[in-house]
mmCIF file with all atom_site columns, C-alpha atoms in Angstrom:
data_model
loop_
_atom_site.group_PDB
_atom_site.id
_atom_site.type_symbol
_atom_site.label_atom_id
_atom_site.label_alt_id
_atom_site.label_comp_id
_atom_site.label_asym_id
_atom_site.label_entity_id
_atom_site.label_seq_id
_atom_site.pdbx_PDB_ins_code
_atom_site.Cartn_x
_atom_site.Cartn_y
_atom_site.Cartn_z
_atom_site.occupancy
_atom_site.B_iso_or_equiv
_atom_site.pdbx_formal_charge
_atom_site.auth_seq_id
_atom_site.auth_comp_id
_atom_site.auth_asym_id
_atom_site.auth_atom_id
_atom_site.pdbx_PDB_model_num
ATOM 1   C CA . UNK D 1 1   ? 33.163  4.706   -12.845 1.00 49.00 ? 1   UNK D CA 1
ATOM 2   C CA . UNK D 1 2   ? 30.008  2.882   -10.625 1.00 69.00 ? 2   UNK D CA 1
ATOM 3   C CA . UNK D 1 3   ? 31.029  -0.447  -9.320  1.00 91.00 ? 3   UNK D CA 1
ATOM 4   C CA . UNK D 1 4   ? 28.045  -3.238  -11.078 1.00 91.00 ? 4   UNK D CA 1
ATOM 5   C CA . UNK D 1 5   ? 27.590  -4.230  -7.327  1.00 93.00 ? 5   UNK D CA 1
ATOM 6   C CA . UNK D 1 6   ? 26.839  -0.669  -5.865  1.00 94.00 ? 6   UNK D CA 1
ATOM 7   C CA . UNK D 1 7   ? 24.290  -0.384  -8.697  1.00 93.00 ? 7   UNK D CA 1
ATOM 8   C CA . UNK D 1 8   ? 22.779  -3.732  -7.298  1.00 93.00 ? 8   UNK D CA 1
ATOM 9   C CA . UNK D 1 9   ? 22.261  -2.364  -3.839  1.00 96.00 ? 9   UNK D CA 1
ATOM 10  C CA . UNK D 1 10  ? 20.257  0.381   -4.963  1.00 95.00 ? 10  UNK D CA 1
ATOM 11  C CA . UNK D 1 11  ? 18.538  -1.746  -6.421  1.00 95.00 ? 11  UNK D CA 1
ATOM 12  C CA . UNK D 1 12  ? 17.579  -3.434  -3.346  1.00 96.00 ? 12  UNK D CA 1
ATOM 13  C CA . UNK D 1 13  ? 17.197  -0.826  -1.467  1.00 97.00 ? 13  UNK D CA 1
ATOM 14  C CA . UNK D 1 14  ? 14.795  0.326   -4.217  1.00 96.00 ? 14  UNK D CA 1
ATOM 15  C CA . UNK D 1 15  ? 12.815  -2.901  -3.908  1.00 96.00 ? 15  UNK D CA 1
ATOM 16  C CA . UNK D 1 16  ? 12.962  -2.793  -0.006  1.00 97.00 ? 16  UNK D CA 1
ATOM 17  C CA . UNK D 1 17  ? 10.836  0.993   -0.610  1.00 97.00 ? 17  UNK D CA 1
ATOM 18  C CA . UNK D 1 18  ? 8.884   0.349   -3.128  1.00 96.00 ? 18  UNK D CA 1
ATOM 19  C CA . UNK D 1 19  ? 4.878   0.134   -2.298  1.00 97.00 ? 19  UNK D CA 1
ATOM 20  C CA . UNK D 1 20  ? 4.683   -3.570  -3.455  1.00 96.00 ? 20  UNK D CA 1
ATOM 21  C CA . UNK D 1 21  ? 7.118   -4.577  -0.952  1.00 97.00 ? 21  UNK D CA 1
ATOM 22  C CA . UNK D 1 22  ? 6.106   -2.500  2.177   1.00 98.00 ? 22  UNK D CA 1
ATOM 23  C CA . UNK D 1 23  ? 2.470   -4.010  1.008   1.00 98.00 ? 23  UNK D CA 1
ATOM 24  C CA . UNK D 1 24  ? 3.669   -7.735  1.108   1.00 98.00 ? 24  UNK D CA 1
ATOM 25  C CA . UNK D 1 25  ? 5.966   -7.550  4.349   1.00 98.00 ? 25  UNK D CA 1
ATOM 26  C CA . UNK D 1 26  ? 2.442   -6.018  6.228   1.00 98.00 ? 26  UNK D CA 1
ATOM 27  C CA . UNK D 1 27  ? 0.566   -8.791  4.528   1.00 98.00 ? 27  UNK D CA 1
ATOM 28  C CA . UNK D 1 28  ? 2.956   -11.352 5.371   1.00 98.00 ? 28  UNK D CA 1
ATOM 29  C CA . UNK D 1 29  ? 3.435   -10.434 9.152   1.00 98.00 ? 29  UNK D CA 1
ATOM 30  C CA . UNK D 1 30  ? -0.509  -10.519 9.234   1.00 97.00 ? 30  UNK D CA 1
ATOM 31  C CA . UNK D 1 31  ? -0.693  -13.709 8.084   1.00 97.00 ? 31  UNK D CA 1
ATOM 32  C CA . UNK D 1 32  ? 2.408   -14.585 10.220  1.00 97.00 ? 32  UNK D CA 1
ATOM 33  C CA . UNK D 1 33  ? 0.881   -12.727 13.681  1.00 98.00 ? 33  UNK D CA 1
ATOM 34  C CA . UNK D 1 34  ? -2.518  -15.131 13.477  1.00 97.00 ? 34  UNK D CA 1
ATOM 35  C CA . UNK D 1 35  ? -1.528  -18.681 14.191  1.00 97.00 ? 35  UNK D CA 1
ATOM 36  C CA . UNK D 1 36  ? -4.178  -20.444 12.641  1.00 94.00 ? 36  UNK D CA 1
ATOM 37  C CA . UNK D 1 37  ? -3.622  -18.529 8.897   1.00 96.00 ? 37  UNK D CA 1
ATOM 38  C CA . UNK D 1 38  ? 0.344   -19.358 9.967   1.00 97.00 ? 38  UNK D CA 1
ATOM 39  C CA . UNK D 1 39  ? 0.194   -23.000 10.008  1.00 95.00 ? 39  UNK D CA 1
ATOM 40  C CA . UNK D 1 40  ? -2.317  -23.051 6.791   1.00 94.00 ? 40  UNK D CA 1
ATOM 41  C CA . UNK D 1 41  ? -0.127  -21.226 4.574   1.00 95.00 ? 41  UNK D CA 1
ATOM 42  C CA . UNK D 1 42  ? 3.239   -23.258 5.980   1.00 95.00 ? 42  UNK D CA 1
ATOM 43  C CA . UNK D 1 43  ? 1.647   -26.254 5.414   1.00 93.00 ? 43  UNK D CA 1
ATOM 44  C CA . UNK D 1 44  ? 0.349   -24.786 1.995   1.00 93.00 ? 44  UNK D CA 1
ATOM 45  C CA . UNK D 1 45  ? 4.091   -23.653 1.157   1.00 93.00 ? 45  UNK D CA 1
ATOM 46  C CA . UNK D 1 46  ? 5.336   -27.291 2.151   1.00 94.00 ? 46  UNK D CA 1
ATOM 47  C CA . UNK D 1 47  ? 2.349   -29.317 -0.407  1.00 93.00 ? 47  UNK D CA 1
ATOM 48  C CA . UNK D 1 48  ? 4.041   -26.729 -3.218  1.00 92.00 ? 48  UNK D CA 1
ATOM 49  C CA . UNK D 1 49  ? 7.207   -27.529 -2.408  1.00 94.00 ? 49  UNK D CA 1
ATOM 50  C CA . UNK D 1 50  ? 6.911   -30.636 -2.244  1.00 94.00 ? 50  UNK D CA 1
ATOM 51  C CA . UNK D 1 51  ? 5.112   -31.249 -5.463  1.00 94.00 ? 51  UNK D CA 1
ATOM 52  C CA . UNK D 1 52  ? 7.642   -29.159 -7.490  1.00 94.00 ? 52  UNK D CA 1
ATOM 53  C CA . UNK D 1 53  ? 10.494  -31.119 -6.351  1.00 95.00 ? 53  UNK D CA 1
ATOM 54  C CA . UNK D 1 54  ? 8.593   -34.602 -7.352  1.00 94.00 ? 54  UNK D CA 1
ATOM 55  C CA . UNK D 1 55  ? 7.938   -32.623 -10.632 1.00 92.00 ? 55  UNK D CA 1
ATOM 56  C CA . UNK D 1 56  ? 11.952  -31.439 -11.152 1.00 93.00 ? 56  UNK D CA 1
ATOM 57  C CA . UNK D 1 57  ? 12.726  -35.383 -10.371 1.00 95.00 ? 57  UNK D CA 1
ATOM 58  C CA . UNK D 1 58  ? 10.385  -36.160 -13.049 1.00 95.00 ? 58  UNK D CA 1
ATOM 59  C CA . UNK D 1 59  ? 8.409   -38.085 -10.319 1.00 94.00 ? 59  UNK D CA 1
ATOM 60  C CA . UNK D 1 60  ? 4.484   -38.462 -11.202 1.00 93.00 ? 60  UNK D CA 1
ATOM 61  C CA . UNK D 1 61  ? 2.026   -36.939 -8.872  1.00 92.00 ? 61  UNK D CA 1
ATOM 62  C CA . UNK D 1 62  ? -0.423  -39.314 -7.773  1.00 92.00 ? 62  UNK D CA 1
ATOM 63  C CA . UNK D 1 63  ? -4.457  -38.012 -8.454  1.00 93.00 ? 63  UNK D CA 1
ATOM 64  C CA . UNK D 1 64  ? -4.613  -37.905 -4.543  1.00 94.00 ? 64  UNK D CA 1
ATOM 65  C CA . UNK D 1 65  ? -1.731  -35.365 -4.605  1.00 92.00 ? 65  UNK D CA 1
ATOM 66  C CA . UNK D 1 66  ? -4.033  -33.188 -6.808  1.00 91.00 ? 66  UNK D CA 1
ATOM 67  C CA . UNK D 1 67  ? -6.912  -33.252 -5.274  1.00 94.00 ? 67  UNK D CA 1
ATOM 68  C CA . UNK D 1 68  ? -5.393  -32.653 -1.812  1.00 92.00 ? 68  UNK D CA 1
ATOM 69  C CA . UNK D 1 69  ? -3.151  -29.843 -3.379  1.00 91.00 ? 69  UNK D CA 1
ATOM 70  C CA . UNK D 1 70  ? -6.781  -28.535 -5.044  1.00 93.00 ? 70  UNK D CA 1
ATOM 71  C CA . UNK D 1 71  ? -8.930  -28.909 -1.849  1.00 93.00 ? 71  UNK D CA 1
ATOM 72  C CA . UNK D 1 72  ? -5.639  -26.377 0.038   1.00 91.00 ? 72  UNK D CA 1
ATOM 73  C CA . UNK D 1 73  ? -5.551  -24.413 -3.149  1.00 91.00 ? 73  UNK D CA 1
ATOM 74  C CA . UNK D 1 74  ? -9.409  -23.349 -2.470  1.00 93.00 ? 74  UNK D CA 1
ATOM 75  C CA . UNK D 1 75  ? -9.254  -23.120 1.673   1.00 92.00 ? 75  UNK D CA 1
ATOM 76  C CA . UNK D 1 76  ? -6.657  -21.194 1.207   1.00 91.00 ? 76  UNK D CA 1
ATOM 77  C CA . UNK D 1 77  ? -8.448  -18.827 -1.457  1.00 90.00 ? 77  UNK D CA 1
ATOM 78  C CA . UNK D 1 78  ? -11.380 -18.333 1.028   1.00 94.00 ? 78  UNK D CA 1
ATOM 79  C CA . UNK D 1 79  ? -8.902  -17.029 3.394   1.00 95.00 ? 79  UNK D CA 1
ATOM 80  C CA . UNK D 1 80  ? -8.140  -13.050 2.799   1.00 96.00 ? 80  UNK D CA 1
ATOM 81  C CA . UNK D 1 81  ? -5.602  -12.318 4.869   1.00 96.00 ? 81  UNK D CA 1
ATOM 82  C CA . UNK D 1 82  ? -3.613  -15.398 3.283   1.00 96.00 ? 82  UNK D CA 1
ATOM 83  C CA . UNK D 1 83  ? -5.365  -14.594 -0.527  1.00 95.00 ? 83  UNK D CA 1
ATOM 84  C CA . UNK D 1 84  ? -4.393  -10.993 0.031   1.00 97.00 ? 84  UNK D CA 1
ATOM 85  C CA . UNK D 1 85  ? -0.593  -12.057 0.540   1.00 97.00 ? 85  UNK D CA 1
ATOM 86  C CA . UNK D 1 86  ? -0.594  -14.388 -2.370  1.00 95.00 ? 86  UNK D CA 1
ATOM 87  C CA . UNK D 1 87  ? -1.938  -11.706 -4.737  1.00 96.00 ? 87  UNK D CA 1
ATOM 88  C CA . UNK D 1 88  ? 0.875   -9.484  -3.238  1.00 97.00 ? 88  UNK D CA 1
ATOM 89  C CA . UNK D 1 89  ? 3.737   -12.128 -4.101  1.00 96.00 ? 89  UNK D CA 1
ATOM 90  C CA . UNK D 1 90  ? 2.502   -12.663 -7.597  1.00 96.00 ? 90  UNK D CA 1
ATOM 91  C CA . UNK D 1 91  ? 2.912   -8.694  -7.671  1.00 97.00 ? 91  UNK D CA 1
ATOM 92  C CA . UNK D 1 92  ? 6.506   -9.136  -6.577  1.00 97.00 ? 92  UNK D CA 1
ATOM 93  C CA . UNK D 1 93  ? 7.312   -11.864 -8.953  1.00 97.00 ? 93  UNK D CA 1
ATOM 94  C CA . UNK D 1 94  ? 5.998   -9.771  -11.781 1.00 97.00 ? 94  UNK D CA 1
ATOM 95  C CA . UNK D 1 95  ? 7.805   -6.658  -10.599 1.00 95.00 ? 95  UNK D CA 1
ATOM 96  C CA . UNK D 1 96  ? 11.602  -9.260  -10.436 1.00 96.00 ? 96  UNK D CA 1
ATOM 97  C CA . UNK D 1 97  ? 10.555  -10.712 -13.644 1.00 97.00 ? 97  UNK D CA 1
ATOM 98  C CA . UNK D 1 98  ? 10.192  -7.408  -15.117 1.00 96.00 ? 98  UNK D CA 1
ATOM 99  C CA . UNK D 1 99  ? 13.608  -6.311  -13.473 1.00 95.00 ? 99  UNK D CA 1
ATOM 100 C CA . UNK D 1 100 ? 15.478  -9.530  -14.513 1.00 95.00 ? 100 UNK D CA 1
ATOM 101 C CA . UNK D 1 101 ? 14.615  -8.642  -17.966 1.00 95.00 ? 101 UNK D CA 1
ATOM 102 C CA . UNK D 1 102 ? 16.065  -5.109  -17.802 1.00 94.00 ? 102 UNK D CA 1
ATOM 103 C CA . UNK D 1 103 ? 19.451  -6.682  -16.449 1.00 93.00 ? 103 UNK D CA 1
ATOM 104 C CA . UNK D 1 104 ? 19.677  -9.135  -18.528 1.00 95.00 ? 104 UNK D CA 1
ATOM 105 C CA . UNK D 1 105 ? 19.071  -7.198  -20.957 1.00 95.00 ? 105 UNK D CA 1
ATOM 106 C CA . UNK D 1 106 ? 22.503  -7.197  -22.564 1.00 94.00 ? 106 UNK D CA 1
ATOM 107 C CA . UNK D 1 107 ? 23.348  -10.900 -22.267 1.00 93.00 ? 107 UNK D CA 1
ATOM 108 C CA . UNK D 1 108 ? 20.120  -11.256 -24.689 1.00 93.00 ? 108 UNK D CA 1
ATOM 109 C CA . UNK D 1 109 ? 21.733  -8.080  -26.997 1.00 93.00 ? 109 UNK D CA 1
ATOM 110 C CA . UNK D 1 110 ? 24.689  -10.113 -27.505 1.00 94.00 ? 110 UNK D CA 1
ATOM 111 C CA . UNK D 1 111 ? 23.604  -13.517 -27.110 1.00 93.00 ? 111 UNK D CA 1
ATOM 112 C CA . UNK D 1 112 ? 20.120  -13.209 -28.810 1.00 88.00 ? 112 UNK D CA 1
ATOM 113 C CA . UNK D 1 113 ? 16.989  -14.185 -27.640 1.00 73.00 ? 113 UNK D CA 1
ATOM 114 C CA . UNK D 1 114 ? 16.508  -17.834 -27.513 1.00 63.00 ? 114 UNK D CA 1
ATOM 115 C CA . UNK D 1 115 ? 12.951  -17.476 -27.913 1.00 62.00 ? 115 UNK D CA 1
ATOM 116 C CA . UNK D 1 116 ? 13.356  -15.239 -30.601 1.00 57.00 ? 116 UNK D CA 1
ATOM 117 C CA . UNK D 1 117 ? 15.249  -17.827 -32.791 1.00 51.00 ? 117 UNK D CA 1
ATOM 118 C CA . UNK D 1 118 ? 12.814  -20.647 -32.243 1.00 52.00 ? 118 UNK D CA 1
ATOM 119 C CA . UNK D 1 119 ? 10.377  -18.361 -32.931 1.00 49.00 ? 119 UNK D CA 1
ATOM 120 C CA . UNK D 1 120 ? 11.952  -17.433 -36.287 1.00 47.00 ? 120 UNK D CA 1
ATOM 121 C CA . UNK D 1 121 ? 12.394  -20.923 -37.555 1.00 45.00 ? 121 UNK D CA 1
#
C-alpha cells in the first residue's frame, strides 16, 4: 500500500513540473532581477500583509490606507512584469484551490460540506 506522504511528494513534483509553476517561477525571477520592480513588488506585498493583519485582528483600515492601497495597485497594474507575475500567481492560486478540493473530498463526504448544509436550510 502506498504511503499518503509518498503521494503528497509526487503531487509536489507534479506541481513543480507544471507549466503554471514554471511560468510563475520565470516571472518571479524576472521581477526579482529588476531592482525597481522588486522594490515596488516588495512594497506592495508588505502593504498587503499589513492590511490583511489589520483585518484579521479586527482593526479598522483608515481611508488614507485604502487610498494608498488603491494607488499602489494602480501603479502595480501599469508595470508589465509585475502584472504578469500577479496573473500567474492567480492561476497558481486557482490550481492550489482545486487540488485542495480534491484532497479534502473524503472528509467532505464523511462530514458533509458545511456550505451545502447552510444553503439547504
